[in-house]
Amino acid sequence: MQQKKQLSLFDLSMIVVSLVIGMGIFRTPVNVAAKAQVPELFYLAWVIGGFVAFCGALTYAEIGSRFPVTGGYYKIFSIGYHPSIAFAINCIVIISSAASVAAISIIGAEYVGKIILPQALQTENYRVAIAITTILVFYLINLLGLKASSKTQNILTIIKIVMVLTLISAIFFGSEQQSTTPVFKTTAGTLPTWSDYGKALGLCLIAVSFSFAGYAQTINFGGEVKEAKRVIPRSIIIGLTIIVILYLALNYAYVRVIGFENLKSAESIAAILASKIFGPAGFNLLSIIIFCSVMGYVNVNLLSNPRAMFAMGEEGALPKIFSKMNGKTNVITVSLTVFTLIAVTIIFYAKTFDKILNYTIFLESISMASSAATIFVLRKKTAHLDEKTIYTVPLYPVLPLIFIAAYTFVAFSIYIDDPNAALNGLYIFIGFLLIYFFSRLFNKKTTA
C-alpha cells in the first residue's frame, strides 16, 4: 500500500525538537557540572556537543535525502551492513525507547499528581494509573492517523519551547553570588594535565551527547514526508538549530541563577529557575513543563518507533503482520499497538529496568557512529541521483568523520568509566544477533 505524504517541513521540525528535548536537559547539567569541575570545561562540553550534533544533523540530512523511506533507521543498517545488525540495533533502540517512555511517564505522573491529587491519593498505584492513561491517550490519538498525531505533536512542542524560554528568563530575576572560585581537582591532588582535562571532557560528553540524541530517528518518517528529499534535511537542520540555542541559553541560566558550585549537587534545577520567577508557585509551573515534556516525548516515540518495526516487518526480520497498515488511516496498527503494550508492561518493572537501560547507553553511541557511517555506503549506492535534487553534506567527508569520531570517543569514555555496562551492552547485542539467526533458521525449516 502506498503511504500518504502527510508531513510538512514544520511538522517534521517539531518532531525533531521533541525527539531530542525530553527530561535530559532538566537533569544532565548537574552531572556535566560535577564532571567538568570548572565552568569553562562545562560550557566547552555543551558547545562541542552542539557542534557534534550539527555534524550529525547534516550527515543524517543527507542520509534522509538519499534514502527517504518509512523506518529508515532500520533500513540504513540493513543495506549498509547486514539485516542482522539492523535487527539487533533496532531491537535495542525499540526496547530502550519503550522503557524510557515507561520511566518518563511515571516521572511525569509524579509531578502532575502533586497538583491534581490530594496528598492521601499520591500513591504509587495512582502514579502508575496516570502514567498508563497518558500513554493510552496518545495511543488513541495515533490510531486516528499521522495527521492527528503530528498536529498534537506540534502543539505540545510549541508549548514546551515557550516554557523552556520562560525558564531561561529567570536570569532577569536575580543571580546567585559565587562564594568560592571553582577549581579543577585531580584524584592525586596534583596540578591537572591535558590528559586530566581530556578525561573529564569525555565524561561530560557522555551526558551531553545523550541530551542531544534522538534526532537520527527523524529518518524513520521518510516515506510520509512531502517533498522528502528537500524537507527532511531542512527539518533536521531547523530542529537542531532550535535545540542548540535553547540548550546553550538554558545552561547559561542554570549557572547564572544557581551558581556553578551549587549546580554540581543541585536537585530539581528547573524548579529553582521557576521559583525565581514565580516564587512558591514555581513548582506548579515546573510540574506543567515536565508533564508537557513527558506528553511530547510519549507521543513522538509512538510516532517513531513503530515505523522501525514496520520496516522490520517489511523485510521479514519481524513477522509480516508488523508491516500491516490500516487502509483508511494509513496507521501501522499492529506495530503501534505492540510498542504501546511493551511500554505499558514495562511501567510495572520500570525501576528494575533502569539497569538494563544502563547497558544500552554504550550501544547507542556505537549505533549513532555506525548509522552515520552508512553515508559512505549510500553515496556509492545512490551515485546515480542528481545531486541538484538532494541534500549533500558540506565539507564531506570531514563533518561525518567528526561526528563518528565524537561518538566513538563517547563510547570509549563509557567503557573506561563503566566497563561492565559496556560489556553487558555487547552481550545484549550478541543476544539479539543470535535471535535473528535462529529465527531465520526456524523460518527456513518451517517453509521447507
GROMACS .gro file of C-alpha atoms in nm:
model
  448
    1MET     CA    1   0.000   0.000   0.000
    2GLN     CA    2   0.132   0.345  -0.099
    3GLN     CA    3   0.175   0.568   0.203
    4LYS     CA    4   0.031   0.919   0.203
    5LYS     CA    5   0.273   1.211   0.209
    6GLN     CA    6   0.133   1.397   0.509
    7LEU     CA    7   0.421   1.560   0.698
    8SER     CA    8   0.526   1.917   0.619
    9LEU     CA    9   0.852   2.098   0.698
   10PHE     CA   10   0.700   2.244   1.017
   11ASP     CA   11   0.561   1.904   1.127
   12LEU     CA   12   0.895   1.730   1.089
   13SER     CA   13   1.089   2.017   1.252
   14MET     CA   14   0.865   1.990   1.559
   15ILE     CA   15   0.919   1.612   1.563
   16VAL     CA   16   1.298   1.670   1.564
   17VAL     CA   17   1.268   1.905   1.864
   18SER     CA   18   1.052   1.661   2.062
   19LEU     CA   19   1.275   1.363   1.979
   20VAL     CA   20   1.563   1.545   2.149
   21ILE     CA   21   1.417   1.763   2.426
   22GLY     CA   22   1.283   1.524   2.687
   23MET     CA   23   1.381   1.507   3.052
   24GLY     CA   24   1.758   1.518   2.998
   25ILE     CA   25   1.814   1.894   2.987
   26PHE     CA   26   1.634   1.928   3.323
   27ARG     CA   27   1.880   1.684   3.488
   28THR     CA   28   2.205   1.624   3.296
   29PRO     CA   29   2.359   1.972   3.355
   30VAL     CA   30   2.415   1.867   3.719
   31ASN     CA   31   2.617   1.563   3.603
   32VAL     CA   32   2.810   1.769   3.348
   33ALA     CA   33   2.896   2.038   3.608
   34ALA     CA   34   3.015   1.775   3.857
   35LYS     CA   35   3.241   1.608   3.599
   36ALA     CA   36   3.366   1.938   3.449
   37GLN     CA   37   3.451   2.090   3.791
   38VAL     CA   38   3.511   2.431   3.631
   39PRO     CA   39   3.263   2.641   3.425
   40GLU     CA   40   3.500   2.675   3.128
   41LEU     CA   41   3.500   2.297   3.075
   42PHE     CA   42   3.123   2.285   3.140
   43TYR     CA   43   3.047   2.535   2.864
   44LEU     CA   44   3.306   2.377   2.634
   45ALA     CA   45   3.132   2.039   2.666
   46TRP     CA   46   2.795   2.188   2.566
   47VAL     CA   47   2.945   2.384   2.277
   48ILE     CA   48   3.125   2.072   2.149
   49GLY     CA   49   2.804   1.874   2.196
   50GLY     CA   50   2.614   2.130   1.989
   51PHE     CA   51   2.879   2.130   1.716
   52VAL     CA   52   2.887   1.749   1.701
   53ALA     CA   53   2.506   1.747   1.688
   54PHE     CA   54   2.520   1.980   1.386
   55CYS     CA   55   2.773   1.750   1.217
   56GLY     CA   56   2.532   1.463   1.282
   57ALA     CA   57   2.231   1.665   1.170
   58LEU     CA   58   2.395   1.747   0.836
   59THR     CA   59   2.502   1.383   0.796
   60TYR     CA   60   2.155   1.244   0.867
   61ALA     CA   61   2.006   1.517   0.648
   62GLU     CA   62   2.192   1.368   0.351
   63ILE     CA   63   2.107   1.010   0.455
   64GLY     CA   64   1.738   1.102   0.477
   65SER     CA   65   1.751   1.288   0.147
   66ARG     CA   66   1.920   0.999  -0.037
   67PHE     CA   67   1.706   0.729   0.125
   68PRO     CA   68   1.357   0.868   0.214
   69VAL     CA   69   1.171   0.557   0.335
   70THR     CA   70   0.950   0.468   0.630
   71GLY     CA   71   1.159   0.301   0.900
   72GLY     CA   72   1.478   0.448   0.756
   73TYR     CA   73   1.678   0.400   1.077
   74TYR     CA   74   1.633   0.024   1.039
   75LYS     CA   75   1.687   0.010   0.664
   76ILE     CA   76   2.013   0.207   0.653
   77PHE     CA   77   2.175  -0.059   0.874
   78SER     CA   78   2.021  -0.331   0.659
   79ILE     CA   79   2.164  -0.203   0.331
   80GLY     CA   80   2.483  -0.059   0.482
   81TYR     CA   81   2.587  -0.364   0.684
   82HIS     CA   82   2.356  -0.664   0.721
   83PRO     CA   83   1.990  -0.723   0.822
   84SER     CA   84   2.110  -0.897   1.141
   85ILE     CA   85   2.295  -0.581   1.252
   86ALA     CA   86   1.986  -0.374   1.169
   87PHE     CA   87   1.766  -0.614   1.368
   88ALA     CA   88   1.990  -0.622   1.677
   89ILE     CA   89   2.050  -0.246   1.699
   90ASN     CA   90   1.687  -0.152   1.631
   91CYS     CA   91   1.558  -0.405   1.886
   92ILE     CA   92   1.779  -0.237   2.146
   93VAL     CA   93   1.656   0.109   2.034
   94ILE     CA   94   1.290  -0.001   2.046
   95ILE     CA   95   1.311  -0.166   2.388
   96SER     CA   96   1.516   0.116   2.542
   97SER     CA   97   1.272   0.370   2.392
   98ALA     CA   98   0.975   0.180   2.536
   99ALA     CA   99   1.149   0.164   2.872
  100SER     CA  100   1.223   0.536   2.855
  101VAL     CA  101   0.860   0.608   2.772
  102ALA     CA  102   0.754   0.400   3.073
  103ALA     CA  103   1.002   0.555   3.317
  104ILE     CA  104   0.947   0.913   3.200
  105SER     CA  105   0.567   0.867   3.211
  106ILE     CA  106   0.600   0.771   3.577
  107ILE     CA  107   0.817   1.079   3.646
  108GLY     CA  108   0.558   1.298   3.474
  109ALA     CA  109   0.281   1.132   3.675
  110GLU     CA  110   0.467   1.210   3.999
  111TYR     CA  111   0.482   1.580   3.913
  112VAL     CA  112   0.127   1.622   3.783
  113GLY     CA  113  -0.012   1.401   4.063
  114LYS     CA  114   0.109   1.654   4.320
  115ILE     CA  115  -0.105   1.919   4.151
  116ILE     CA  116  -0.425   1.730   4.067
  117LEU     CA  117  -0.442   1.477   4.353
  118PRO     CA  118  -0.487   1.531   4.728
  119GLN     CA  119  -0.198   1.417   4.948
  120ALA     CA  120  -0.376   1.095   5.051
  121LEU     CA  121  -0.406   0.978   4.689
  122GLN     CA  122  -0.045   1.046   4.586
  123THR     CA  123   0.047   0.677   4.596
  124GLU     CA  124   0.242   0.452   4.360
  125ASN     CA  125  -0.079   0.294   4.226
  126TYR     CA  126  -0.218   0.633   4.124
  127ARG     CA  127   0.112   0.731   3.962
  128VAL     CA  128   0.106   0.411   3.760
  129ALA     CA  129  -0.257   0.478   3.663
  130ILE     CA  130  -0.175   0.832   3.544
  131ALA     CA  131   0.130   0.708   3.350
  132ILE     CA  132  -0.066   0.433   3.174
  133THR     CA  133  -0.354   0.671   3.100
  134THR     CA  134  -0.110   0.918   2.943
  135ILE     CA  135   0.034   0.650   2.714
  136LEU     CA  136  -0.311   0.514   2.617
  137VAL     CA  137  -0.446   0.862   2.537
  138PHE     CA  138  -0.166   0.920   2.287
  139TYR     CA  139  -0.204   0.566   2.156
  140LEU     CA  140  -0.566   0.651   2.070
  141ILE     CA  141  -0.461   0.981   1.910
  142ASN     CA  142  -0.206   0.795   1.695
  143LEU     CA  143  -0.477   0.549   1.589
  144LEU     CA  144  -0.660   0.844   1.430
  145GLY     CA  145  -0.379   0.883   1.180
  146LEU     CA  146  -0.049   1.060   1.123
  147LYS     CA  147  -0.211   1.398   1.064
  148ALA     CA  148  -0.387   1.399   1.403
  149SER     CA  149  -0.079   1.279   1.594
  150SER     CA  150   0.156   1.523   1.415
  151LYS     CA  151  -0.075   1.820   1.486
  152THR     CA  152  -0.089   1.713   1.851
  153GLN     CA  153   0.291   1.694   1.849
  154ASN     CA  154   0.317   2.044   1.703
  155ILE     CA  155   0.104   2.190   1.985
  156LEU     CA  156   0.294   2.006   2.258
  157THR     CA  157   0.632   2.108   2.114
  158ILE     CA  158   0.537   2.476   2.087
  159ILE     CA  159   0.417   2.470   2.450
  160LYS     CA  160   0.744   2.304   2.553
  161ILE     CA  161   0.956   2.564   2.370
  162VAL     CA  162   0.762   2.853   2.526
  163MET     CA  163   0.802   2.704   2.873
  164VAL     CA  164   1.178   2.648   2.828
  165LEU     CA  165   1.208   3.011   2.716
  166THR     CA  166   1.019   3.107   3.032
  167LEU     CA  167   1.274   2.918   3.244
  168ILE     CA  168   1.559   3.093   3.062
  169SER     CA  169   1.405   3.430   3.156
  170ALA     CA  170   1.498   3.351   3.520
  171ILE     CA  171   1.831   3.524   3.452
  172PHE     CA  172   1.643   3.856   3.472
  173PHE     CA  173   1.517   3.781   3.824
  174GLY     CA  174   1.850   3.775   4.007
  175SER     CA  175   2.159   3.553   4.015
  176GLU     CA  176   2.348   3.357   4.278
  177GLN     CA  177   2.668   3.519   4.401
  178GLN     CA  178   2.969   3.285   4.389
  179SER     CA  179   3.122   3.242   4.736
  180THR     CA  180   3.410   3.024   4.614
  181THR     CA  181   3.606   3.001   4.291
  182PRO     CA  182   3.564   2.662   4.116
  183VAL     CA  183   3.893   2.469   4.097
  184PHE     CA  184   3.974   2.160   3.889
  185LYS     CA  185   4.099   1.888   4.125
  186THR     CA  186   4.276   1.568   4.026
  187THR     CA  187   4.249   1.239   4.218
  188ALA     CA  188   4.620   1.258   4.304
  189GLY     CA  189   4.590   1.618   4.424
  190THR     CA  190   4.847   1.735   4.168
  191LEU     CA  191   4.815   2.009   3.909
  192PRO     CA  192   4.584   1.897   3.626
  193THR     CA  193   4.735   1.795   3.292
  194TRP     CA  194   4.583   1.794   2.944
  195SER     CA  195   4.512   1.426   2.999
  196ASP     CA  196   4.307   1.504   3.311
  197TYR     CA  197   4.107   1.767   3.124
  198GLY     CA  198   4.056   1.524   2.834
  199LYS     CA  199   3.920   1.250   3.061
  200ALA     CA  200   3.687   1.497   3.233
  201LEU     CA  201   3.565   1.625   2.896
  202GLY     CA  202   3.493   1.268   2.783
  203LEU     CA  203   3.280   1.206   3.093
  204CYS     CA  204   3.098   1.536   3.035
  205LEU     CA  205   3.024   1.443   2.676
  206ILE     CA  206   2.851   1.120   2.784
  207ALA     CA  207   2.568   1.320   2.943
  208VAL     CA  208   2.581   1.597   2.681
  209SER     CA  209   2.564   1.360   2.384
  210PHE     CA  210   2.257   1.183   2.519
  211SER     CA  211   2.091   1.517   2.588
  212PHE     CA  212   2.129   1.586   2.214
  213ALA     CA  213   2.045   1.232   2.096
  214GLY     CA  214   1.724   1.130   1.921
  215TYR     CA  215   1.712   1.337   1.603
  216ALA     CA  216   1.853   1.048   1.394
  217GLN     CA  217   1.514   0.876   1.420
  218THR     CA  218   1.368   1.156   1.207
  219ILE     CA  219   1.463   0.949   0.903
  220ASN     CA  220   1.201   0.691   1.012
  221PHE     CA  221   0.938   0.925   0.860
  222GLY     CA  222   1.099   0.944   0.514
  223GLY     CA  223   0.816   0.764   0.334
  224GLU     CA  224   0.550   1.001   0.471
  225VAL     CA  225   0.707   1.342   0.411
  226LYS     CA  226   0.602   1.581   0.137
  227GLU     CA  227   0.899   1.652  -0.093
  228ALA     CA  228   1.112   1.429   0.132
  229LYS     CA  229   1.447   1.494  -0.038
  230ARG     CA  230   1.411   1.866   0.034
  231VAL     CA  231   1.208   1.866   0.358
  232ILE     CA  232   1.398   1.603   0.562
  233PRO     CA  233   1.734   1.785   0.558
  234ARG     CA  234   1.577   2.124   0.623
  235SER     CA  235   1.368   1.996   0.915
  236ILE     CA  236   1.666   1.829   1.082
  237ILE     CA  237   1.878   2.146   1.048
  238ILE     CA  238   1.596   2.378   1.168
  239GLY     CA  239   1.511   2.147   1.460
  240LEU     CA  240   1.874   2.114   1.572
  241THR     CA  241   1.926   2.490   1.547
  242ILE     CA  242   1.633   2.549   1.785
  243ILE     CA  243   1.763   2.279   2.024
  244VAL     CA  244   2.123   2.405   2.037
  245ILE     CA  245   2.013   2.764   2.103
  246LEU     CA  246   1.772   2.654   2.380
  247TYR     CA  247   2.029   2.422   2.541
  248LEU     CA  248   2.309   2.678   2.550
  249ALA     CA  249   2.078   2.951   2.683
  250LEU     CA  250   1.924   2.723   2.948
  251ASN     CA  251   2.265   2.605   3.070
  252TYR     CA  252   2.378   2.966   3.096
  253ALA     CA  253   2.066   3.034   3.304
  254TYR     CA  254   2.141   2.737   3.532
  255VAL     CA  255   2.495   2.863   3.604
  256ARG     CA  256   2.391   3.228   3.635
  257VAL     CA  257   2.092   3.171   3.866
  258ILE     CA  258   2.202   2.867   4.071
  259GLY     CA  259   2.577   2.929   4.076
  260PHE     CA  260   2.827   2.680   3.932
  261GLU     CA  261   2.938   2.526   4.263
  262ASN     CA  262   2.576   2.479   4.372
  263LEU     CA  263   2.485   2.334   4.032
  264LYS     CA  264   2.725   2.041   4.087
  265SER     CA  265   2.499   1.894   4.356
  266ALA     CA  266   2.166   2.071   4.299
  267GLU     CA  267   1.835   1.888   4.278
  268SER     CA  268   1.533   1.992   4.068
  269ILE     CA  269   1.737   2.257   3.886
  270ALA     CA  270   1.443   2.357   3.666
  271ALA     CA  271   1.233   2.409   3.980
  272ILE     CA  272   1.495   2.653   4.112
  273LEU     CA  273   1.465   2.863   3.794
  274ALA     CA  274   1.086   2.850   3.809
  275SER     CA  275   1.082   2.959   4.175
  276LYS     CA  276   1.298   3.262   4.087
  277ILE     CA  277   1.024   3.380   3.852
  278PHE     CA  278   0.705   3.271   4.025
  279GLY     CA  279   0.812   3.219   4.387
  280PRO     CA  280   0.640   2.929   4.569
  281ALA     CA  281   0.408   2.879   4.270
  282GLY     CA  282   0.716   2.792   4.063
  283PHE     CA  283   0.678   2.422   4.143
  284ASN     CA  284   0.337   2.417   3.974
  285LEU     CA  285   0.489   2.574   3.662
  286LEU     CA  286   0.770   2.319   3.666
  287SER     CA  287   0.517   2.036   3.702
  288ILE     CA  288   0.331   2.160   3.395
  289ILE     CA  289   0.659   2.191   3.198
  290ILE     CA  290   0.763   1.840   3.297
  291PHE     CA  291   0.425   1.691   3.209
  292CYS     CA  292   0.413   1.870   2.870
  293SER     CA  293   0.763   1.742   2.801
  294VAL     CA  294   0.652   1.391   2.901
  295MET     CA  295   0.345   1.407   2.676
  296GLY     CA  296   0.554   1.524   2.382
  297TYR     CA  297   0.811   1.251   2.445
  298VAL     CA  298   0.545   0.979   2.469
  299ASN     CA  299   0.371   1.092   2.151
  300VAL     CA  300   0.687   1.128   1.942
  301ASN     CA  301   0.805   0.780   2.044
  302LEU     CA  302   0.466   0.635   1.949
  303LEU     CA  303   0.516   0.809   1.616
  304SER     CA  304   0.876   0.700   1.551
  305ASN     CA  305   0.943   0.351   1.691
  306PRO     CA  306   0.652   0.167   1.526
  307ARG     CA  307   0.792   0.282   1.191
  308ALA     CA  308   1.117   0.095   1.259
  309MET     CA  309   0.907  -0.211   1.349
  310PHE     CA  310   0.713  -0.160   1.024
  311ALA     CA  311   1.040  -0.168   0.827
  312MET     CA  312   1.149  -0.484   1.012
  313GLY     CA  313   0.818  -0.645   0.921
  314GLU     CA  314   0.858  -0.544   0.556
  315GLU     CA  315   1.197  -0.715   0.535
  316GLY     CA  316   1.090  -1.024   0.732
  317ALA     CA  317   1.307  -0.957   1.038
  318LEU     CA  318   0.977  -0.947   1.230
  319PRO     CA  319   0.657  -1.128   1.124
  320LYS     CA  320   0.491  -0.965   0.821
  321ILE     CA  321   0.193  -0.860   1.034
  322PHE     CA  322   0.410  -0.579   1.177
  323SER     CA  323   0.403  -0.411   0.834
  324LYS     CA  324   0.023  -0.422   0.821
  325MET     CA  325  -0.133  -0.081   0.762
  326ASN     CA  326  -0.489   0.042   0.811
  327GLY     CA  327  -0.640   0.109   0.468
  328LYS     CA  328  -0.836   0.417   0.579
  329THR     CA  329  -0.600   0.590   0.822
  330ASN     CA  330  -0.261   0.460   0.699
  331VAL     CA  331  -0.182   0.377   1.063
  332ILE     CA  332   0.071   0.098   1.126
  333THR     CA  333  -0.175  -0.054   1.370
  334VAL     CA  334   0.000  -0.373   1.481
  335SER     CA  335   0.343  -0.214   1.533
  336LEU     CA  336   0.187   0.081   1.717
  337THR     CA  337  -0.016  -0.150   1.941
  338VAL     CA  338   0.277  -0.379   2.023
  339PHE     CA  339   0.508  -0.086   2.107
  340THR     CA  340   0.239   0.063   2.332
  341LEU     CA  341   0.189  -0.271   2.509
  342ILE     CA  342   0.566  -0.304   2.566
  343ALA     CA  343   0.577   0.044   2.723
  344VAL     CA  344   0.272  -0.019   2.943
  345THR     CA  345   0.410  -0.357   3.055
  346ILE     CA  346   0.748  -0.206   3.141
  347ILE     CA  347   0.580   0.053   3.366
  348PHE     CA  348   0.530  -0.223   3.622
  349TYR     CA  349   0.902  -0.307   3.608
  350ALA     CA  350   1.047   0.039   3.536
  351LYS     CA  351   1.259   0.055   3.850
  352THR     CA  352   1.448  -0.267   3.777
  353PHE     CA  353   1.455  -0.197   3.403
  354ASP     CA  354   1.676   0.107   3.461
  355LYS     CA  355   1.968  -0.136   3.499
  356ILE     CA  356   1.907  -0.275   3.152
  357LEU     CA  357   1.891   0.080   3.015
  358ASN     CA  358   2.241   0.147   3.152
  359TYR     CA  359   2.374  -0.136   2.937
  360THR     CA  360   2.222   0.014   2.621
  361ILE     CA  361   2.395   0.352   2.660
  362PHE     CA  362   2.723   0.215   2.523
  363LEU     CA  363   2.549   0.055   2.226
  364GLU     CA  364   2.353   0.371   2.147
  365SER     CA  365   2.685   0.551   2.099
  366ILE     CA  366   2.803   0.274   1.869
  367SER     CA  367   2.473   0.279   1.676
  368MET     CA  368   2.496   0.656   1.623
  369ALA     CA  369   2.851   0.628   1.490
  370SER     CA  370   2.777   0.326   1.271
  371SER     CA  371   2.446   0.463   1.136
  372ALA     CA  372   2.618   0.788   1.037
  373ALA     CA  373   2.889   0.583   0.864
  374THR     CA  374   2.628   0.444   0.622
  375ILE     CA  375   2.653   0.775   0.437
  376PHE     CA  376   2.969   0.637   0.269
  377VAL     CA  377   2.777   0.330   0.150
  378LEU     CA  378   2.473   0.533   0.040
  379ARG     CA  379   2.689   0.769  -0.165
  380LYS     CA  380   2.806   0.472  -0.372
  381LYS     CA  381   2.466   0.303  -0.400
  382THR     CA  382   2.285   0.625  -0.492
  383ALA     CA  383   2.556   0.778  -0.711
  384HIS     CA  384   2.304   0.787  -0.997
  385LEU     CA  385   2.092   1.052  -0.819
  386ASP     CA  386   2.104   1.408  -0.943
  387GLU     CA  387   2.278   1.600  -0.665
  388LYS     CA  388   2.071   1.908  -0.754
  389THR     CA  389   1.760   1.725  -0.626
  390ILE     CA  390   1.907   1.604  -0.294
  391TYR     CA  391   2.091   1.748   0.003
  392THR     CA  392   2.465   1.684   0.033
  393VAL     CA  393   2.682   1.739   0.341
  394PRO     CA  394   2.916   2.038   0.312
  395LEU     CA  395   3.287   1.964   0.369
  396TYR     CA  396   3.228   1.593   0.303
  397PRO     CA  397   3.375   1.367   0.442
  398VAL     CA  398   3.508   1.592   0.724
  399LEU     CA  399   3.180   1.657   0.909
  400PRO     CA  400   3.059   1.293   0.908
  401LEU     CA  401   3.403   1.181   1.029
  402ILE     CA  402   3.395   1.437   1.314
  403PHE     CA  403   3.054   1.304   1.423
  404ILE     CA  404   3.166   0.939   1.403
  405ALA     CA  405   3.490   1.015   1.592
  406ALA     CA  406   3.299   1.206   1.863
  407TYR     CA  407   3.055   0.921   1.934
  408THR     CA  408   3.337   0.667   1.922
  409PHE     CA  409   3.514   0.882   2.185
  410VAL     CA  410   3.195   0.884   2.397
  411ALA     CA  411   3.169   0.503   2.371
  412PHE     CA  412   3.535   0.472   2.474
  413SER     CA  413   3.473   0.709   2.769
  414ILE     CA  414   3.179   0.494   2.881
  415TYR     CA  415   3.394   0.182   2.862
  416ILE     CA  416   3.669   0.345   3.069
  417ASP     CA  417   3.420   0.475   3.327
  418ASP     CA  418   3.200   0.161   3.347
  419PRO     CA  419   3.342  -0.140   3.157
  420ASN     CA  420   3.070  -0.372   3.290
  421ALA     CA  421   2.795  -0.159   3.136
  422ALA     CA  422   2.977  -0.160   2.801
  423LEU     CA  423   3.039  -0.537   2.807
  424ASN     CA  424   2.683  -0.616   2.912
  425GLY     CA  425   2.562  -0.393   2.630
  426LEU     CA  426   2.766  -0.604   2.387
  427TYR     CA  427   2.617  -0.924   2.536
  428ILE     CA  428   2.265  -0.788   2.477
  429PHE     CA  429   2.362  -0.702   2.118
  430ILE     CA  430   2.503  -1.055   2.061
  431GLY     CA  431   2.184  -1.199   2.213
  432PHE     CA  432   1.968  -1.019   1.956
  433LEU     CA  433   2.202  -1.133   1.675
  434LEU     CA  434   2.151  -1.495   1.785
  435ILE     CA  435   1.773  -1.442   1.799
  436TYR     CA  436   1.783  -1.312   1.441
  437PHE     CA  437   1.978  -1.606   1.302
  438PHE     CA  438   1.779  -1.866   1.499
  439SER     CA  439   1.450  -1.714   1.379
  440ARG     CA  440   1.573  -1.716   1.016
  441LEU     CA  441   1.682  -2.078   1.053
  442PHE     CA  442   1.343  -2.169   1.207
  443ASN     CA  443   1.156  -1.991   0.926
  444LYS     CA  444   1.357  -2.183   0.664
  445LYS     CA  445   1.275  -2.515   0.830
  446THR     CA  446   0.904  -2.438   0.857
  447THR     CA  447   0.896  -2.318   0.494
  448ALA     CA  448   1.072  -2.639   0.383
   0.00000   0.00000   0.00000
